Amino acid sequence: MTRQLSLNAFLHDTGHHEASWRHRDSAVDRIHDIDFDTQNALIAEEAKLDAIFFADAPGLWGATPFRPAGHLEPITRLAAIAARTERIGLIATASTTFYDPYNLARLFSSLDTISRGRAGWNIVTTQSEAVARNFSLSELPSASERYIRAQEFIDVVTKLWDSWEDDAILADRESGRFFDPEKVHSIHHVGNHFQVEGALSQPRSPQGRPVYVQAGSSNDGRAFAGRNAEAIFTAHQTIEDAQAFYSDIKSRAVAFGRSPEDVKILPGLSPFIADTRAEAEELQRYVNSLTVPAYGIAQLEGLAGVSLAHLELDEPVPLEVFGQAGDVLDNNRSRLQVIANIVERDRPTLRGLLHRLAGARGHNVVAGTPTDVADIITDWFQNGAADGFNVMPPLYPQLLQEFTQKVVPILQDRGLFRTEYTGSTLRDHFGLARPESLYGADATEEAHVV
Ligand SMILES: Cc1cc2nc3c(=O)[nH]c(=O)nc-3n(C[C@H](O)[C@H](O)[C@H](O)COP(=O)(O)O)c2cc1C
């Protein structure tokens, strides 16, 4: 079979455009309604998409009066959605900086079991100072410290998820033995950040481990992804930037002894879709006209760490404003570099730049016909820039529906996307192998009986 696209729907309140909630038909009164989440999940499932995904931060991060704020916790939301869907993968964000590994291992193992093997974990280290203050910390650990903790975190949860071998449960009424103690292992982890005895409080889940997803682009983030990630969310404006990222991550994975196919690279794509290009552009113009410049400016100032108060909205942004963007591989600078590149390449006015970013915070926003969108996807997929896409509709559910009903069939006709699910787990959808337990029969590590 020809190589197949992976398509993920990134669910985000009324849509990814920051002003989508002000659209006359937005679902702004339903963003805390699980029926709305489920409706979007079912649209994605009907089109055979690989997964839905929720972002998260454990705090009222970046909340301003100009945008819906206060999202529900994603693992809980996905557990509710799991009960009302059958095949679609369910990816939740959770932070290695603020969770404890044992708690997190229980939650994802439960989600994987409840959903019969559809859980994925978007592993983030969380960049917010304000969030740190919710967790008894006066300041956020540095980015490199956070990634060091993240690696130990992964090592611990991996051992916990593997601590019950797949055939540990006997449920033998005759002998009276429910499980085989030889097959349930303490992990005895002793490290710099964590000391965890184990075993996990529950048996191995259907996928063995949730799918490991990651979304960082700095040097530390890429190293972490190359070693651990099975799917990566990333933001690129041009195919050239995406190609460079793609080959870098694949070679890092190979350097860790993995195969390039073991990691799926999914850039963000936020498409305004209509039957004609003019209508799609008009829709984009309308939603852009609803933005509040003060909001966009505050976001941009926060990201760039500079004041933009001296700039005129309708004058070109001077190059030097983002000239200090720094190396794309420095921690937390990757999205800023995307913005610096837009300013250098397209010389937008400040209002124009704010509109570019309003769509999806630096992800690739396009406006066109279903064929235009399918052509971009095909081009990136066939030319070493992507294994699929993290689809970020500007307005939910309308523009998800346009995508699933009009773009997906074109991709199916081109033989690039499934017309039916061929498996039942998220690993099946992504074409990823189910990992053996580290403590299985062939394990070289010493087995520890509970
Ligand atoms: C599509 C996408 C989704 C993300 N979702 C989250 C999120 O939900 N929570 C979070 O704390 N960070 C999120 N991030 C940010 C990354 O995890 C990471 O912190 C950021 O890219 C900076 O890391 P870096 O310095 O390695 O580039 C997301 C990034 C991308 C590209």
Coordinates of C-alpha atoms and ligand atoms in Angstrom, one line a residue:
M1 CA 0.0 0.0 0.0
T2 CA 1.2 3.5 -0.7
R3 CA 2.3 5.5 2.3
Q4 CA -0.7 6.9 4.1
L5 CA -1.3 10.3 5.7
S6 CA -1.9 10.8 9.4
L7 CA -4.6 13.4 10.1
N8 CA -5.2 14.7 13.6
A9 CA -7.9 17.2 14.6
F10 CA -6.7 19.7 17.2
L11 CA -9.9 20.7 19.0
H12 CA -9.7 24.1 20.6
D13 CA -12.9 25.9 21.9
T14 CA -14.7 27.7 19.1
G15 CA -11.7 27.3 16.7
H16 CA -8.1 28.2 16.3
H17 CA -8.6 31.7 15.1
E18 CA -8.4 33.9 18.1
A19 CA -11.5 35.8 17.1
S20 CA -13.5 32.8 16.0
W21 CA -15.7 33.0 19.1
R22 CA -17.0 36.4 17.8
H23 CA -18.1 34.9 14.5
R24 CA -21.9 35.2 14.1
D25 CA -22.3 31.4 14.0
S26 CA -19.7 30.4 16.6
A27 CA -20.4 27.9 19.4
V28 CA -19.1 30.3 22.1
D29 CA -21.9 29.2 24.5
R30 CA -20.9 25.5 24.2
I31 CA -17.2 25.5 24.8
H32 CA -17.6 23.7 28.2
D33 CA -20.3 21.4 26.9
I34 CA -19.1 17.8 26.4
D35 CA -21.8 17.3 23.7
F36 CA -19.9 19.9 21.6
D37 CA -16.6 18.1 22.1
T38 CA -18.3 14.8 21.2
Q39 CA -19.9 16.3 18.1
N40 CA -16.5 17.4 16.8
A41 CA -15.0 14.0 17.7
L42 CA -17.7 12.2 15.8
I43 CA -17.2 14.4 12.8
A44 CA -13.5 13.5 12.8
E45 CA -14.3 9.8 13.4
E46 CA -16.8 9.7 10.6
A47 CA -14.0 10.9 8.2
K48 CA -11.6 8.2 9.7
L49 CA -9.2 10.7 11.1
D50 CA -6.4 9.3 13.2
A51 CA -7.0 11.3 16.4
I52 CA -8.4 14.3 18.2
F53 CA -6.1 16.3 20.5
F54 CA -6.5 18.8 23.3
A55 CA -3.8 21.2 24.4
D56 CA -3.5 22.1 28.1
A57 CA -1.7 24.1 30.8
P58 CA -2.5 23.7 34.5
G59 CA -3.3 27.3 35.1
L60 CA -5.2 30.3 33.8
W61 CA -2.3 30.8 31.4
G62 CA -2.5 33.8 29.0
A63 CA -6.1 34.4 30.0
T64 CA -7.3 37.8 28.8
P65 CA -10.8 39.2 28.6
F66 CA -10.5 39.1 24.8
R67 CA -10.8 35.4 24.3
P68 CA -12.5 32.4 25.8
A69 CA -10.6 31.1 28.8
G70 CA -10.9 28.4 31.3
H71 CA -10.7 25.0 29.5
L72 CA -11.7 21.8 31.1
E73 CA -9.0 19.2 31.9
P74 CA -8.3 17.1 28.8
I75 CA -7.8 13.6 30.2
T76 CA -11.2 13.8 31.9
R77 CA -12.8 15.2 28.7
L78 CA -11.3 12.5 26.6
A79 CA -12.5 9.8 29.0
A80 CA -16.1 11.1 28.4
I81 CA -15.6 11.2 24.7
A82 CA -14.1 7.7 24.7
A83 CA -17.5 6.4 25.9
R84 CA -19.3 7.9 22.9
T85 CA -16.8 7.1 20.1
E86 CA -15.3 3.8 18.9
R87 CA -12.2 4.3 16.8
I88 CA -10.8 7.8 16.9
G89 CA -7.5 8.3 18.8
L90 CA -7.6 10.5 21.9
I91 CA -4.5 12.6 22.6
A92 CA -4.3 14.7 25.8
T93 CA -1.6 17.1 26.8
A94 CA 0.0 16.7 30.3
S95 CA 3.1 18.4 31.7
T96 CA 6.2 16.6 33.0
T97 CA 7.1 19.7 35.0
F98 CA 3.9 19.7 37.1
Y99 CA 2.6 16.1 37.2
D100 CA 4.0 13.4 39.3
P101 CA 4.9 10.3 37.1
Y102 CA 2.9 7.8 39.2
N103 CA -0.3 9.9 39.0
L104 CA 0.2 10.5 35.3
A105 CA 0.8 6.8 34.6
R106 CA -2.4 5.8 36.2
L107 CA -4.4 8.4 34.3
F108 CA -3.2 7.5 30.9
S109 CA -3.3 3.8 31.6
S110 CA -6.9 4.2 32.6
L111 CA -7.7 6.3 29.5
D112 CA -6.1 3.7 27.3
T113 CA -8.1 0.9 28.9
I114 CA -11.4 2.8 28.9
S115 CA -11.0 3.7 25.2
R116 CA -9.8 0.2 24.3
G117 CA -6.4 1.4 23.1
R118 CA -6.9 4.9 21.8
A119 CA -4.8 7.1 24.2
G120 CA -2.0 9.4 23.2
W121 CA 0.0 11.7 25.5
N122 CA 1.3 15.1 24.3
I123 CA 4.3 15.4 26.5
V124 CA 5.0 19.1 27.3
T125 CA 7.3 20.8 29.7
T126 CA 5.1 24.0 30.1
Q127 CA 6.7 27.4 29.5
S128 CA 4.6 29.4 31.9
E129 CA 6.0 31.2 35.0
A130 CA 2.5 31.8 36.2
V131 CA 1.7 28.1 36.2
A132 CA 4.8 27.4 38.4
R133 CA 3.2 29.6 41.1
N134 CA 0.2 27.2 41.2
F135 CA 2.6 24.4 42.2
S136 CA 4.4 25.9 45.2
L137 CA 7.3 27.1 43.0
S138 CA 8.4 30.7 43.0
E139 CA 9.9 30.4 39.6
L140 CA 9.8 28.1 36.6
P141 CA 12.8 25.8 36.2
S142 CA 14.9 26.6 33.1
A143 CA 14.0 25.0 29.8
S144 CA 17.0 22.7 29.9
E145 CA 16.2 21.7 33.5
R146 CA 12.6 21.0 32.5
Y147 CA 13.8 18.7 29.6
I148 CA 16.2 16.8 32.0
R149 CA 13.3 16.2 34.3
A150 CA 11.1 15.2 31.3
Q151 CA 13.5 12.5 30.3
E152 CA 13.6 11.0 33.8
F153 CA 9.8 11.3 33.9
I154 CA 9.5 9.3 30.6
D155 CA 11.9 6.6 32.0
V156 CA 9.7 6.2 35.1
V157 CA 6.3 6.1 33.4
T158 CA 7.6 3.7 30.7
K159 CA 8.7 1.3 33.4
L160 CA 5.4 1.7 35.2
W161 CA 3.3 1.1 32.1
D162 CA 5.4 -2.0 31.5
S163 CA 5.4 -3.2 35.1
W164 CA 2.6 -5.7 34.6
E165 CA 3.5 -8.1 31.8
D166 CA 0.7 -8.6 29.3
D167 CA -0.2 -12.0 30.5
A168 CA 0.1 -11.2 34.2
I169 CA -3.7 -11.7 34.9
L170 CA -4.7 -15.3 35.4
A171 CA -8.2 -14.8 36.8
D172 CA -8.0 -18.5 37.6
R173 CA -11.1 -19.5 39.6
E174 CA -9.7 -23.1 40.1
S175 CA -6.4 -22.2 41.7
G176 CA -7.7 -19.0 43.3
R177 CA -4.9 -16.9 41.8
F178 CA -6.0 -13.6 40.2
F179 CA -2.5 -12.6 38.9
D180 CA 0.9 -14.2 38.5
P181 CA 3.3 -12.5 40.9
E182 CA 6.2 -13.4 38.7
K183 CA 4.8 -11.1 36.1
V184 CA 4.1 -8.0 38.1
H185 CA 7.3 -6.0 38.8
S186 CA 8.4 -3.4 41.2
I187 CA 10.4 -0.8 39.2
H188 CA 12.7 0.4 42.0
H189 CA 13.4 3.6 40.2
V190 CA 16.0 5.9 42.0
G191 CA 16.9 9.0 40.2
N192 CA 17.6 12.7 40.6
H193 CA 14.0 13.8 40.5
F194 CA 12.0 10.7 41.3
Q195 CA 12.1 7.7 43.6
V196 CA 9.4 5.3 42.6
E197 CA 8.9 1.7 43.9
G198 CA 6.1 0.5 41.7
A199 CA 4.5 -1.6 40.3
L200 CA 1.6 0.4 38.8
S201 CA -1.7 0.1 40.5
Q202 CA -3.3 -1.3 37.4
P203 CA -2.6 -3.9 34.7
R204 CA -1.0 -3.1 31.3
S205 CA -3.3 -1.2 29.0
P206 CA -4.3 -2.3 25.5
Q207 CA -1.6 -0.3 23.7
G208 CA 1.0 -1.2 26.3
R209 CA 1.8 2.5 26.5
P210 CA -0.1 5.5 25.2
V211 CA 1.4 6.9 22.0
Y212 CA 4.1 9.4 22.9
V213 CA 3.5 12.7 21.2
Q214 CA 5.7 15.8 21.6
A215 CA 5.7 19.4 20.5
G216 CA 9.0 21.2 21.0
S217 CA 11.3 22.6 18.4
S218 CA 14.4 23.8 20.3
N219 CA 17.6 21.9 20.4
D220 CA 16.6 20.2 23.7
G221 CA 13.1 19.7 22.4
R222 CA 14.3 18.0 19.2
A223 CA 16.8 15.8 21.0
F224 CA 13.9 14.7 23.3
A225 CA 11.6 14.1 20.4
G226 CA 14.3 12.2 18.4
R227 CA 14.7 9.9 21.4
N228 CA 11.1 9.5 22.7
A229 CA 8.4 10.9 20.4
E230 CA 6.2 8.7 18.2
A231 CA 4.4 11.7 16.7
I232 CA 5.4 15.4 16.7
F233 CA 3.3 18.5 16.4
T234 CA 5.2 21.4 14.9
A235 CA 4.6 24.9 13.3
H236 CA 6.1 25.8 9.9
Q237 CA 5.1 28.5 7.4
T238 CA 6.9 27.2 4.4
I239 CA 7.6 23.8 2.9
E240 CA 11.4 24.6 3.0
D241 CA 11.3 25.1 6.8
A242 CA 9.2 22.0 7.3
Q243 CA 11.6 19.9 5.2
A244 CA 14.6 21.0 7.2
F245 CA 12.8 20.2 10.5
Y246 CA 11.6 16.8 9.0
S247 CA 15.0 15.6 8.0
D248 CA 16.6 16.8 11.2
I249 CA 14.1 14.9 13.4
K250 CA 14.3 11.8 11.3
S251 CA 18.1 11.7 11.5
R252 CA 18.0 12.3 15.3
A253 CA 15.6 9.4 15.6
V254 CA 18.0 7.2 13.6
A255 CA 20.9 8.3 15.8
F256 CA 19.0 6.9 18.8
G257 CA 18.7 3.5 17.0
R258 CA 15.2 4.1 15.8
S259 CA 13.7 3.8 12.3
P260 CA 12.6 7.0 10.6
E261 CA 9.0 5.6 10.4
D262 CA 8.9 5.3 14.2
V263 CA 8.2 9.0 14.4
K264 CA 5.4 10.8 12.6
I265 CA 5.9 14.5 11.9
L266 CA 2.6 16.5 11.8
P267 CA 2.9 20.2 11.1
G268 CA -0.1 22.4 12.0
L269 CA -2.4 23.5 9.2
S270 CA -5.3 25.9 9.7
P271 CA -7.4 26.0 6.5
F272 CA -10.2 28.5 5.6
I273 CA -12.1 26.4 3.1
A274 CA -14.9 27.4 0.7
D275 CA -16.1 26.4 -2.8
T276 CA -14.2 29.3 -4.4
R277 CA -10.9 31.0 -3.4
A278 CA -12.6 34.4 -3.2
E279 CA -15.2 33.1 -0.7
A280 CA -12.5 31.4 1.4
E281 CA -10.5 34.7 1.5
E282 CA -13.6 36.7 2.3
L283 CA -14.3 34.4 5.3
Q284 CA -10.7 34.8 6.5
R285 CA -11.0 38.6 6.1
Y286 CA -14.2 38.7 8.0
V287 CA -12.8 36.7 10.9
N288 CA -9.6 38.8 10.9
S289 CA -11.8 41.9 11.1
L290 CA -13.1 40.6 14.5
T291 CA -9.7 40.6 16.1
V292 CA -8.9 43.0 18.9
P293 CA -5.4 44.5 18.2
A294 CA -4.7 45.1 21.9
Y295 CA -4.9 41.3 22.4
G296 CA -2.7 40.4 19.5
I297 CA -0.1 43.0 20.5
A298 CA 0.0 41.8 24.1
Q299 CA 0.5 38.2 22.9
L300 CA 3.2 39.2 20.6
E301 CA 5.0 41.3 23.2
G302 CA 4.9 38.5 25.6
L303 CA 6.4 36.1 23.1
A304 CA 9.1 38.4 21.8
G305 CA 9.9 40.1 25.1
V306 CA 9.9 43.5 23.4
S307 CA 7.5 46.5 23.5
L308 CA 5.6 47.2 20.4
A309 CA 4.0 50.4 21.7
H310 CA 5.9 52.6 19.4
L311 CA 4.6 50.9 16.2
E312 CA 1.8 52.1 14.0
L313 CA -0.8 49.5 13.1
D314 CA -0.8 50.3 9.4
E315 CA 3.0 50.8 8.9
P316 CA 5.4 48.0 8.0
V317 CA 7.0 46.3 11.0
P318 CA 10.7 47.3 11.1
L319 CA 13.0 44.4 10.6
E320 CA 15.0 45.1 13.8
V321 CA 12.0 44.5 16.1
F322 CA 12.3 40.8 15.8
G323 CA 15.9 40.8 14.7
Q324 CA 16.9 39.5 18.1
A325 CA 14.9 36.4 17.5
G326 CA 18.0 34.3 18.1
D327 CA 18.9 30.8 17.0
V328 CA 15.9 28.7 16.1
L329 CA 17.4 25.9 18.2
D330 CA 17.4 28.0 21.4
N331 CA 14.8 27.1 24.0
N332 CA 11.5 28.8 23.5
R333 CA 12.7 30.8 20.5
S334 CA 11.4 28.5 17.8
R335 CA 8.0 30.2 17.4
L336 CA 9.6 33.6 17.6
Q337 CA 11.9 32.6 14.7
V338 CA 8.8 31.7 12.6
I339 CA 7.5 35.3 13.2
A340 CA 10.9 36.9 12.4
N341 CA 10.9 35.0 9.1
I342 CA 7.4 36.3 8.2
V343 CA 8.5 39.9 8.9
E344 CA 11.7 39.5 6.8
R345 CA 10.0 37.6 4.0
D346 CA 6.7 39.4 3.6
R347 CA 7.3 42.8 5.2
P348 CA 3.7 43.0 6.7
T349 CA 2.2 46.0 8.5
L350 CA 1.7 45.4 12.2
R351 CA -2.0 44.8 11.6
G352 CA -1.1 42.4 8.8
L353 CA 1.3 40.5 11.1
L354 CA -1.4 40.3 13.8
H355 CA -3.8 38.9 11.3
R356 CA -1.3 36.3 10.2
L357 CA -0.8 35.2 13.8
A358 CA -4.4 35.5 14.8
G359 CA -5.2 32.4 12.7
A360 CA -3.2 29.9 14.6
R361 CA -0.3 31.5 16.6
G362 CA 2.3 31.0 13.9
H363 CA 1.0 27.8 12.3
N364 CA 0.4 27.7 8.6
V365 CA -3.0 29.4 7.8
V366 CA -4.3 29.0 4.3
A367 CA -7.5 30.1 2.5
G368 CA -8.7 28.3 -0.6
T369 CA -10.8 25.6 -2.2
P370 CA -10.9 22.0 -1.1
T371 CA -8.5 21.2 -4.0
D372 CA -6.1 24.0 -3.0
V373 CA -5.9 22.6 0.6
A374 CA -5.6 19.0 -0.7
D375 CA -2.8 20.1 -3.0
I376 CA -0.8 21.7 -0.2
I377 CA -1.2 18.6 1.9
T378 CA -0.2 16.4 -0.9
D379 CA 2.8 18.5 -1.8
W380 CA 4.2 18.6 1.8
F381 CA 3.5 14.9 2.3
Q382 CA 5.2 13.8 -1.0
N383 CA 8.2 16.1 -0.7
G384 CA 9.7 15.3 2.7
A385 CA 8.0 17.9 4.8
A386 CA 5.3 15.9 6.6
D387 CA 3.9 12.5 7.5
G388 CA 0.5 14.1 8.0
F389 CA -1.1 17.1 9.6
N390 CA -2.4 18.5 12.8
V391 CA -5.5 20.1 11.4
M392 CA -6.5 23.2 13.2
P393 CA -9.8 24.5 11.8
P394 CA -10.3 28.2 12.4
L395 CA -13.9 27.7 13.3
Y396 CA -15.5 24.6 14.9
P397 CA -17.5 22.6 13.8
Q398 CA -18.1 24.4 10.5
L399 CA -14.5 24.3 9.1
L400 CA -13.8 20.9 10.5
Q401 CA -16.8 19.7 8.5
E402 CA -15.6 21.5 5.4
F403 CA -12.3 19.7 5.8
T404 CA -13.7 16.2 6.4
Q405 CA -16.5 16.4 3.8
K406 CA -14.6 18.1 1.0
V407 CA -10.8 17.8 1.5
V408 CA -10.6 14.3 2.9
P409 CA -12.5 12.7 -0.1
I410 CA -9.9 14.3 -2.5
L411 CA -7.1 12.8 -0.4
Q412 CA -8.9 9.4 -0.5
D413 CA -9.3 9.6 -4.2
R414 CA -5.6 10.2 -4.5
G415 CA -5.0 7.0 -2.5
L416 CA -3.3 9.0 0.3
F417 CA -5.8 8.5 3.1
R418 CA -7.8 5.6 4.4
T419 CA -11.5 5.1 3.5
E420 CA -12.0 2.8 6.5
Y421 CA -10.1 2.2 9.7
T422 CA -8.0 -0.9 9.4
G423 CA -7.3 -1.3 13.1
S424 CA -8.8 -0.3 16.4
T425 CA -6.0 1.4 18.4
L426 CA -4.2 4.7 17.9
R427 CA -1.0 2.8 17.3
D428 CA -2.8 0.9 14.5
H429 CA -3.9 4.2 12.9
F430 CA -0.4 5.7 13.1
G431 CA 1.2 2.4 11.9
L432 CA 3.2 2.1 15.1
A433 CA 4.2 -1.2 16.7
R434 CA 2.8 -2.1 20.1
P435 CA 5.8 -2.0 22.5
E436 CA 6.8 -5.2 24.4
S437 CA 7.1 -4.8 28.1
L438 CA 10.6 -4.1 29.3
Y439 CA 10.0 -6.9 31.8
G440 CA 8.8 -9.5 29.3
A441 CA 10.2 -12.9 28.7
D442 CA 13.2 -11.6 26.6
A443 CA 14.0 -8.8 29.0
T444 CA 17.6 -8.5 30.0
E445 CA 16.7 -6.4 33.1
E446 CA 16.3 -8.2 36.3
A447 CA 12.7 -9.0 37.0
H448 CA 11.4 -7.8 40.3
V449 CA 8.5 -9.6 41.8
V450 CA 6.0 -7.6 43.8
Ligands
LIG1 C1 0.8 22.1 18.1 C2 1.4 22.4 19.4 C3 0.7 22.2 20.6 C4 1.3 22.6 21.8 N1 0.5 22.4 22.9 C5 1.0 22.7 24.1 C6 0.2 22.6 25.3 O1 -0.9 22.1 25.2 N2 0.8 22.9 26.4 C7 2.0 23.4 26.6 O2 2.5 23.7 27.7 N3 2.8 23.6 25.4 C8 2.3 23.3 24.2 N4 3.1 23.4 23.1 C9 4.4 24.0 23.3 C10 5.5 23.0 23.3 O3 5.3 21.9 24.1 C11 6.8 23.6 23.6 O4 6.8 24.0 25.0 C12 7.2 24.8 22.8 O5 7.1 24.4 21.4 C13 8.5 25.3 23.1 O6 9.4 24.3 23.2 P1 10.8 24.4 22.5 O7 11.5 25.4 23.3 O8 11.4 23.0 22.6 O9 10.5 24.8 21.1 C14 2.6 23.1 21.9 C15 3.3 23.3 20.7 C16 2.8 23.0 19.5 C17 3.6 23.1 18.2

